[in-house]
Coordinates of C-alpha atoms in Angstrom, one line a residue:
X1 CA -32.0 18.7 89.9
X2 CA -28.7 20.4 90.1
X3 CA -28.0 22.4 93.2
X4 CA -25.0 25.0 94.1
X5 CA -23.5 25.0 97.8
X6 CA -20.3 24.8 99.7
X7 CA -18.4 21.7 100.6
X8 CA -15.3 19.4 101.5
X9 CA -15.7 15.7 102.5
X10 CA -12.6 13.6 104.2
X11 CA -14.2 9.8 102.9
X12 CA -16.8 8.0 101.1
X13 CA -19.6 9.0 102.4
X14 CA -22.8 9.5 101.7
X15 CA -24.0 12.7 101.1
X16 CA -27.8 13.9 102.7
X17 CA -28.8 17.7 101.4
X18 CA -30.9 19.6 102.8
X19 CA -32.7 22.7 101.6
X20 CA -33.2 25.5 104.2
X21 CA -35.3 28.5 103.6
X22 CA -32.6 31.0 101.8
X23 CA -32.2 29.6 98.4
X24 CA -28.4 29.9 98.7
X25 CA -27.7 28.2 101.7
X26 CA -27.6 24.5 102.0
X27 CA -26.6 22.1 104.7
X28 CA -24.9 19.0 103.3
X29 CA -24.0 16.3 106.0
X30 CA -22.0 12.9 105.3
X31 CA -23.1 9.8 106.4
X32 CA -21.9 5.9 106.0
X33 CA -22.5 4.3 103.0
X34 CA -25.3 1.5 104.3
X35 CA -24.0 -1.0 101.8
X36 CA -21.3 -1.0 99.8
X37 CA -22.4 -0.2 96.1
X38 CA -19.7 -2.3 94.6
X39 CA -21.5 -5.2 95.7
X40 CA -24.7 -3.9 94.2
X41 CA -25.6 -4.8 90.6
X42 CA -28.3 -2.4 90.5
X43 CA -29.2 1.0 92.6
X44 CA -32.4 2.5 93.1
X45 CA -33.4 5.5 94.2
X46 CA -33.2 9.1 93.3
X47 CA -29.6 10.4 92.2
X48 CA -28.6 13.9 93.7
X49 CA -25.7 16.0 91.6
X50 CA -24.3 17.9 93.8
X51 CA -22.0 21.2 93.1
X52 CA -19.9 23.4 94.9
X53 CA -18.4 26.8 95.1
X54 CA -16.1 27.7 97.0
X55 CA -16.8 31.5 98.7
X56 CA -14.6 34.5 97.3
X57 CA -12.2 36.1 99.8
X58 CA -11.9 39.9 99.4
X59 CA -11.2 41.5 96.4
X60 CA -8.3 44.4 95.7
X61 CA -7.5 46.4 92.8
X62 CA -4.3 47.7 91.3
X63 CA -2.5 50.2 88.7
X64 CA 0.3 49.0 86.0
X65 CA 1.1 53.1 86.6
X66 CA 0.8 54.5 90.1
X67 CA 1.2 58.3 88.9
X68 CA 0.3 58.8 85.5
X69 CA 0.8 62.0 83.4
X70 CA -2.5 64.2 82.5
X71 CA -3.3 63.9 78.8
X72 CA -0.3 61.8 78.5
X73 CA -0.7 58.3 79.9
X74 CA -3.3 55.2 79.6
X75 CA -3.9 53.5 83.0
X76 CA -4.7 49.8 83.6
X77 CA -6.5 49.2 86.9
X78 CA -7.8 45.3 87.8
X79 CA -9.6 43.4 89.8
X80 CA -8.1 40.5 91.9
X81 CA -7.6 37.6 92.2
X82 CA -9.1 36.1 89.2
X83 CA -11.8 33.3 90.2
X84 CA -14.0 31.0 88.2
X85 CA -18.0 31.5 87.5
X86 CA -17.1 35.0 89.4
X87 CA -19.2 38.4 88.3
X88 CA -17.2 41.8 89.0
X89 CA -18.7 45.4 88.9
X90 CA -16.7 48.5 89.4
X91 CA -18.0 52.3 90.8
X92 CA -16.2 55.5 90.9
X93 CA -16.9 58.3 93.3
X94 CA -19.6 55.8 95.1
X95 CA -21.8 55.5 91.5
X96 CA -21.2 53.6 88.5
X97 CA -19.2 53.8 85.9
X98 CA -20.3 56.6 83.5
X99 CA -20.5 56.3 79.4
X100 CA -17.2 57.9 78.4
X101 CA -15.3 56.1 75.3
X102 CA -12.4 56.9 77.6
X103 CA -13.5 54.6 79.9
X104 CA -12.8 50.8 78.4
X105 CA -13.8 47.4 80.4
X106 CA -12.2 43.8 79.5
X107 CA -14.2 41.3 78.7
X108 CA -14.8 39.3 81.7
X109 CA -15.2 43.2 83.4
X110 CA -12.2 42.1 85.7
X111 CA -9.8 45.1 84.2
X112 CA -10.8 48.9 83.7
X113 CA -8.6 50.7 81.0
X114 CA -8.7 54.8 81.5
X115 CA -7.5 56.4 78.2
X116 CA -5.7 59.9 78.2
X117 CA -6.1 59.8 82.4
X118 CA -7.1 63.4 83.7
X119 CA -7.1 65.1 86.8
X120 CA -10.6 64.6 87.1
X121 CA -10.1 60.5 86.5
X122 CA -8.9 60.4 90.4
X123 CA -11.5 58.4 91.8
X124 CA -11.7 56.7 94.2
X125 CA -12.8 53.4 92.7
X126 CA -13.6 49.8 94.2
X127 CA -14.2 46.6 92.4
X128 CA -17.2 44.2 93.8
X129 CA -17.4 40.1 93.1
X130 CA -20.4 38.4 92.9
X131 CA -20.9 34.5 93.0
X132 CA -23.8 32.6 94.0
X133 CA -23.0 31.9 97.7
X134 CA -20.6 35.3 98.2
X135 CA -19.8 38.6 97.3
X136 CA -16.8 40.7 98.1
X137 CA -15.8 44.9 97.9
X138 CA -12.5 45.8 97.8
X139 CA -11.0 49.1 99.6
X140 CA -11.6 52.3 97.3
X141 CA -8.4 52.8 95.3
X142 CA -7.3 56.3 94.4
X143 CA -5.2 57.6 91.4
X144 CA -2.1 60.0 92.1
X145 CA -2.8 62.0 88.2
X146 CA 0.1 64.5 88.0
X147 CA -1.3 67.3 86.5
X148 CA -0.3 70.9 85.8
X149 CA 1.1 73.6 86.4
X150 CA -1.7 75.9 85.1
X151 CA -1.0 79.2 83.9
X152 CA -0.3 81.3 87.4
X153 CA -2.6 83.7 89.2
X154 CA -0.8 86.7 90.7
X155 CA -3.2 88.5 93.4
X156 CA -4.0 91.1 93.5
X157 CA -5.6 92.4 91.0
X158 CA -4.6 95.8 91.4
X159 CA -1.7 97.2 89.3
X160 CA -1.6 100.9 89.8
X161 CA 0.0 101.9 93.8
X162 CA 1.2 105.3 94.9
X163 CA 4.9 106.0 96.2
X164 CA 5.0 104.8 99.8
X165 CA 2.7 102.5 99.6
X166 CA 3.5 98.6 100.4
X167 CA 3.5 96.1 97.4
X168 CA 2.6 92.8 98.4
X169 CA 2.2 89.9 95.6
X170 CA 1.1 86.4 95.9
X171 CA 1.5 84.0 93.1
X172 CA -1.2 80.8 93.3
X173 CA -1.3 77.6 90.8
X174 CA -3.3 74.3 90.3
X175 CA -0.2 71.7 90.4
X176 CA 0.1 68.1 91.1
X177 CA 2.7 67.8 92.8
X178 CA 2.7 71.2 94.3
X179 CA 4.9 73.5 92.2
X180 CA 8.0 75.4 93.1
X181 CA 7.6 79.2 92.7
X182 CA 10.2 82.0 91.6
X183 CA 9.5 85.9 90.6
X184 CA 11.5 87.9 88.1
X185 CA 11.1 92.0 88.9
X186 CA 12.3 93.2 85.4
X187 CA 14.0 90.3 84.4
X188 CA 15.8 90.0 87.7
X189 CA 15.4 87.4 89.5
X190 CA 14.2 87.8 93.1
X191 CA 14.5 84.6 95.9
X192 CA 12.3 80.9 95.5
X193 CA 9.4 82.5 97.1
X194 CA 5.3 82.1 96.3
X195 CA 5.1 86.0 98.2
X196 CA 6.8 88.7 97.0
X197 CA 6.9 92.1 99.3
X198 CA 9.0 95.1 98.6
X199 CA 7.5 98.1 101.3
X200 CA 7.4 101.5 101.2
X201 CA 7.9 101.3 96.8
X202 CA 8.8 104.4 94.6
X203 CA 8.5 105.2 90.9
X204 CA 11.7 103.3 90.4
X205 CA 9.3 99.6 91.8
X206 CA 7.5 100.4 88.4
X207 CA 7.5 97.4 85.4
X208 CA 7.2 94.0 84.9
X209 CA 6.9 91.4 88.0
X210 CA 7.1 87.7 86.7
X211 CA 5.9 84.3 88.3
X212 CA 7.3 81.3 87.4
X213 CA 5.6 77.9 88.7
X214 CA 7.6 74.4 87.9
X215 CA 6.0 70.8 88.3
X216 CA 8.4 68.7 89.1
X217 CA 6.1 65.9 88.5
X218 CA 5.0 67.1 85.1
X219 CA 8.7 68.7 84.6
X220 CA 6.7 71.3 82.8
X221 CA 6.4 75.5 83.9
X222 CA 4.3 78.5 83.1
X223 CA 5.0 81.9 83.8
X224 CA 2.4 85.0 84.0
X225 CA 3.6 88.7 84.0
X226 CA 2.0 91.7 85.4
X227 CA 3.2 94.8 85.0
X228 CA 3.1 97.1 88.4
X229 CA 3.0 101.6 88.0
X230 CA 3.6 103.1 90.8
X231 CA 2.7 107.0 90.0
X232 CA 1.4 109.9 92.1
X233 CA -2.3 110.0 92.3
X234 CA -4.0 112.5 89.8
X235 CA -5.0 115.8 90.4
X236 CA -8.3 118.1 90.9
X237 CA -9.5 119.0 87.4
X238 CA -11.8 122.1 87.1
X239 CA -14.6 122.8 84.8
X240 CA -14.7 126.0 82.6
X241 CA -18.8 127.1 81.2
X242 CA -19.0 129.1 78.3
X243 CA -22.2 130.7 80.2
X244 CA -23.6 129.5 83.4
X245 CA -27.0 131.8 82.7
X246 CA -28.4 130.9 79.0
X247 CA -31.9 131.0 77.5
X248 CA -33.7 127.8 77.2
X249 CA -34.2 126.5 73.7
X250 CA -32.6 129.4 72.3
X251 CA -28.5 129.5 73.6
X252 CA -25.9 126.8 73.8
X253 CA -23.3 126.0 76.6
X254 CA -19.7 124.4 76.2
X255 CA -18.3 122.8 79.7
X256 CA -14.5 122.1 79.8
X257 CA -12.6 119.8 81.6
X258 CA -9.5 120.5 82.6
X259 CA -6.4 118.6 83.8
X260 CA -2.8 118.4 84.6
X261 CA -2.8 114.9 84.5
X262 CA -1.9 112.8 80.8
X263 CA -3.1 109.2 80.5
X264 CA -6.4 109.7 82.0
X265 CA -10.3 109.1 81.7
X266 CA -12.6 111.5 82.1
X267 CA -15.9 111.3 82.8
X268 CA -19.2 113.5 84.0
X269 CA -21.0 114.0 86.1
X270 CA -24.8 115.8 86.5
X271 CA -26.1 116.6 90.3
X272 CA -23.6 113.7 91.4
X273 CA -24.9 111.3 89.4
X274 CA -23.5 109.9 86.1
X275 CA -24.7 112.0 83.0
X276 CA -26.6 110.2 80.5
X277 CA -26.2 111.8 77.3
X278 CA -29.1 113.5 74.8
X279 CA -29.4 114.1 71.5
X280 CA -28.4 117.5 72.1
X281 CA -25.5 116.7 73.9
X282 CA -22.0 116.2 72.4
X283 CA -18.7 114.9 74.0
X284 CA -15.6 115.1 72.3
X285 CA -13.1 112.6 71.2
X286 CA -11.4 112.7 74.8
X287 CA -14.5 113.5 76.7
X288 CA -13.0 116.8 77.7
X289 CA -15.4 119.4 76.2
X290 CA -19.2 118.9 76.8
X291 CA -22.0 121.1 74.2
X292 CA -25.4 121.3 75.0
X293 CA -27.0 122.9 71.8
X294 CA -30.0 123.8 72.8
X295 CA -30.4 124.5 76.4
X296 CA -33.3 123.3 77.7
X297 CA -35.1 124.1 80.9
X298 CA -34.0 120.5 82.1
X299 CA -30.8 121.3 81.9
X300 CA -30.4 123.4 84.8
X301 CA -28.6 122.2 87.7
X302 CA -24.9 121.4 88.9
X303 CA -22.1 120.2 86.5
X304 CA -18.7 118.3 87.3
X305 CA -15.8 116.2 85.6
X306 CA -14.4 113.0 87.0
X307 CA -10.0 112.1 86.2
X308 CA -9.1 108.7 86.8
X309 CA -6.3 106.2 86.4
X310 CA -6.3 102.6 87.4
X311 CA -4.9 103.9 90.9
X312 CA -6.5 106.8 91.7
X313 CA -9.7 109.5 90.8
X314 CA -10.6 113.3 91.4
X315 CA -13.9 115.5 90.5
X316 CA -14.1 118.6 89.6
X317 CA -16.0 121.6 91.8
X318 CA -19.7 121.6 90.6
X319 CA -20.7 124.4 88.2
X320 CA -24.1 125.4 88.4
X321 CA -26.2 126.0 85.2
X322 CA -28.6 128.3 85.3
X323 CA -31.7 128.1 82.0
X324 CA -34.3 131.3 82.0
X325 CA -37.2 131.5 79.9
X326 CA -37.1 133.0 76.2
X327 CA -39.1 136.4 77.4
X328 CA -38.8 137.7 73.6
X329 CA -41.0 134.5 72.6
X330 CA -44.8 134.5 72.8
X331 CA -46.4 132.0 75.8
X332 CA -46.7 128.7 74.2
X333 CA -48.4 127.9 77.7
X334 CA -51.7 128.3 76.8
X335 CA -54.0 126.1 75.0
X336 CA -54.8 126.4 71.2
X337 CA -59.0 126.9 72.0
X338 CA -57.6 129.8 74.9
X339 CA -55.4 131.7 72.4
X340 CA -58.1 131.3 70.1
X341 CA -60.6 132.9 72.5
X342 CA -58.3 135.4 73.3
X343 CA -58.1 136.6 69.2
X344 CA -61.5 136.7 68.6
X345 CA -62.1 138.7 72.0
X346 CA -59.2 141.0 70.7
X347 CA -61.1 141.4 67.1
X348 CA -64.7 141.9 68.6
X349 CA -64.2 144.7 71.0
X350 CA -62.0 146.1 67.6
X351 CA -65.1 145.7 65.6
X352 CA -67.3 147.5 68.6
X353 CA -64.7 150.4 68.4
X354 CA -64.7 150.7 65.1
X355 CA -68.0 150.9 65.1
X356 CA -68.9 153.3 68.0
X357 CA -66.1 156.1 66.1
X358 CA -68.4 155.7 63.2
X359 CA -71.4 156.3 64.9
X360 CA -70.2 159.2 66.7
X361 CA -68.8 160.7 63.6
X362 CA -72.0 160.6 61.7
X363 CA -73.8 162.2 64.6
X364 CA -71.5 165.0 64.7
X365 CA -71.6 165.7 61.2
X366 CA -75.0 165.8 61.0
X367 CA -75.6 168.1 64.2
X368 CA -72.8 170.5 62.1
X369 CA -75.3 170.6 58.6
X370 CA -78.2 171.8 61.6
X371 CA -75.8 174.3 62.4
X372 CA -75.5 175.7 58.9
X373 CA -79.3 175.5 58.3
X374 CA -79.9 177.4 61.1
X375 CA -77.5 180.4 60.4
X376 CA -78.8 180.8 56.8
X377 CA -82.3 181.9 57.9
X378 CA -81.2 183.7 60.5
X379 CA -77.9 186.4 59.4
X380 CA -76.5 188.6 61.8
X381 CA -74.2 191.8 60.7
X382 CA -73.2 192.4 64.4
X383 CA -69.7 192.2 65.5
X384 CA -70.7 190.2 68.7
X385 CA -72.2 187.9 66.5
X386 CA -69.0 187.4 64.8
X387 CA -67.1 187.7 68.0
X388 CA -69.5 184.8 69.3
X389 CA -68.7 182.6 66.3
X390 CA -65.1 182.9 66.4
X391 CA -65.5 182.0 70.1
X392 CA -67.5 178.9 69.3
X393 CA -65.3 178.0 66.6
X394 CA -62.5 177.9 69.0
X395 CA -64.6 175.6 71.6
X396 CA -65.1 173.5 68.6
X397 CA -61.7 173.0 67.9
X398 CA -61.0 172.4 71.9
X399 CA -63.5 170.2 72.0
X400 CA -61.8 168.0 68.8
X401 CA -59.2 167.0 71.1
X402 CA -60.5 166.4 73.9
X403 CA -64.1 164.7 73.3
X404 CA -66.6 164.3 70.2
X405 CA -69.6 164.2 72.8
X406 CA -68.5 167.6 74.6
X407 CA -68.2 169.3 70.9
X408 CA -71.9 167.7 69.5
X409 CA -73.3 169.1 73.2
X410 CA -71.8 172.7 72.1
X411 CA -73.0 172.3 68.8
X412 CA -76.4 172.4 70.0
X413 CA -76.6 175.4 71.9
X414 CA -74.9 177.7 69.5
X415 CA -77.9 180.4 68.1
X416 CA -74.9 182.4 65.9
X417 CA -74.1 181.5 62.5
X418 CA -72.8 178.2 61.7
X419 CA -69.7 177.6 62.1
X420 CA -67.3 178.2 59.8
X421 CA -65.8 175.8 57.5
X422 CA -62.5 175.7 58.4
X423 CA -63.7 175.3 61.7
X424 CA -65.8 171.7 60.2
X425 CA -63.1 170.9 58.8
X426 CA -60.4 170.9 61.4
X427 CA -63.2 168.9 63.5
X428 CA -63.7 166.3 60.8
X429 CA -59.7 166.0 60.7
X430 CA -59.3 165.3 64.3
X431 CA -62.1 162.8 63.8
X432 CA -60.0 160.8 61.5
X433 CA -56.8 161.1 63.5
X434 CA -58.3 159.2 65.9

């Protein structure tokens, strides 16, 4: 059998192995030969082949370009020293190597080839060897990429100041090695500085303030502009109602926004909160002039416009809108089986009317033919008898306008003459007047 250990031997001697319990260590002593095997013709016994390995000392890694260019060089890193029936494994960031077809191993795995090397290719990394007695790990080895610089952040965000205010800038890049920074106000150029502050500015500190950020690594810049107004901040607007009392469903309101201020947005604004528009509501192309067309009854309440620039805002005083019923329109409040009710009410008690005149009118035409009957059998050529009927004709004709019960009762004490026709006729006219 063939066996693996460690070794060294000064003479001939003869080896004795022995196996301990680990399966890769071994203990191999020397001892004198007990007969010299020249002088043999013949040896018996069991032959031992013995090998040895020798263990690995520590392993170290290094770069053919100790500070590559993002997305520009290739990078070589290996594995040393080189050794014979030696394994090696590499890791980055403590784990293994992942599937990239950046990523590029030699055969024997001693060298790691990173194309196109980014920022993020860093590491660290360490290389491991393996044989069958020892294994070694080298110290992690760390990449110097030079990278950048990006495009330049200028903070902050805000662009819009008022005159007195302080302008303070800071301009921030990614940048391996760190990058030098410069500012241009308007073209000009201001001192090497990454903060720029100008106090107490004025209109005149408006326009353009430029960062410039250079890699000397790299030998590459960027610039980013942003452009600074310094203006006064806006003024009150007011809001102008066409009517502030309307009739629901039936008028239409206009609300105007007004301002001194050019350049701004304008927005509005319904019992402080922001107004979300109807179908009946219209905004114009500038948002100054708000139509509500109809007015409804939810429409009441208070009304303002909001100005605004990216440095400052103003609202308006609140109108109040004030919505009242349509009094010239019927109730709509009522059920459909209620109005309903109510109509035929309205046409029964006219049907009970209607039929009550009638009654009363045939009664008092007929008590008027009793009349007549009763003065044709019975003439009188007295003048109080005439006197007497021209009085009753007069009650009669009282009596038309004030009751057609009083005039039947009178009608039935009369003892006279009927009366006379025009007298039944101008109570059978008032009869039909009413």
């Amino acid at each position: 059998p063939e066996k693996a250990c460690a070794c060294s031997h000064t003479e001939s001697r003869w080896p004795v192995f022995s196996e301990r319990s680990d399966p890769l260590a071994f203990v191999l002593s020397f001892t004198d030969l007990p007969y010299s095997l020249k002088d043999s013709g013949t040896t018996q016994g069991n032959v031992l082949s013995v090998v040895c390995t020798a263990e690995l000392p520590k392993p170290s890694i290094t770069s053919n370009n100790s500070d590559p260019v993002e997305n520009v060089d290739s990078v070589v890193i290996t594995c040393g020293p080189q050794t014979q029936s030696t394994g090696y494994l590499w890791s980055v960031n403590n784990d293994s190597l992942p599937a990239s077809a950046r990523l590029e191993l030699s055969l024997d795995n001693r060298t790691l080839t990173i194309h196109g090397v980014t920022r993020n290719d860093t590491g660290p990394y360490e290389c491991e060897t393996r044989n069958p007695v020892s294994a070694g790990h080298s110290d992690p080895f760390t990449l110097n990429v030079l990278y950048g610089p990006d495009a330049p952040t200028i903070s902050p965000s805000d662009s819009c100041y008022h005159p007195g205010a302080n302008l303070s800038l800071s301009c921030h890049v990614a940048s391996n090695p760190p990058a030098q920074y410069s500012w241009f106000i308007n073209g000009r150029p201001q001192p090497f500085t990454q903060e720029l502050f100008i106090p107490n500015i004025t209109a005149n500190d408006s326009g353009s303030y430029a960062c410039l950020a250079y890699n000397s690594g790299t030998r590459l810049n960027k610039t980013t502009v942003k452009t600074i107004t310094v203006s006064e901040p806006v003024a009150q607007p007011t809001v102008h109602a066409s009517n502030t009392t309307v009739t629901g469903n039936k008028d239409s309101v206009v609300l105007t926004c007004s301002t001194n201020n050019t350049g701004v947005s304008i927005g509005w604004l319904f019992n402080n909160e922001s107004l979300k528009l109807t179908e009946r509501m219209k905004l114009s192309q500038d948002n100054s002039t708000l139509t509500i067309d109809p007015v409804r009854k939810e429409d009441a309440g208070t009304y303002q416009c909001e100005v605004s620039d990216p440095g400052s805002s103003s609202k308006s005083d609140p109108v109040r809108l004030a919505v009242e019923d349509d009094r010239t329109q019927p109730n709509s409040g009522l059920p459909p089986g209620a109005i309903a009710g109510i109509v035929t009410g309205v046409l029964a008690g006219v049907a009970v009317i209607a039929a009550l005149v009638y009654f009363l009118f045939i009664r008092k035409t007929g008590g008027a033919s009793d009349l007549r009957d009763v003065t044709e059998h019975k003439p009188s050529a007295s003048n109080h008898s005439k006197d007497h009927s021209d009085n009753l004709s007069n009650k009669i004709e009282e009596v038309a306008y004030s009751s057609l019960n009083f005039n039947a009762q009178e009608s039935t004490k009369s003892t006279s003459a009927s009366p006379s026709p025009a007298a039944t006729e101008t109570v059978y006219t008032e009869v039909r007047k009413m």
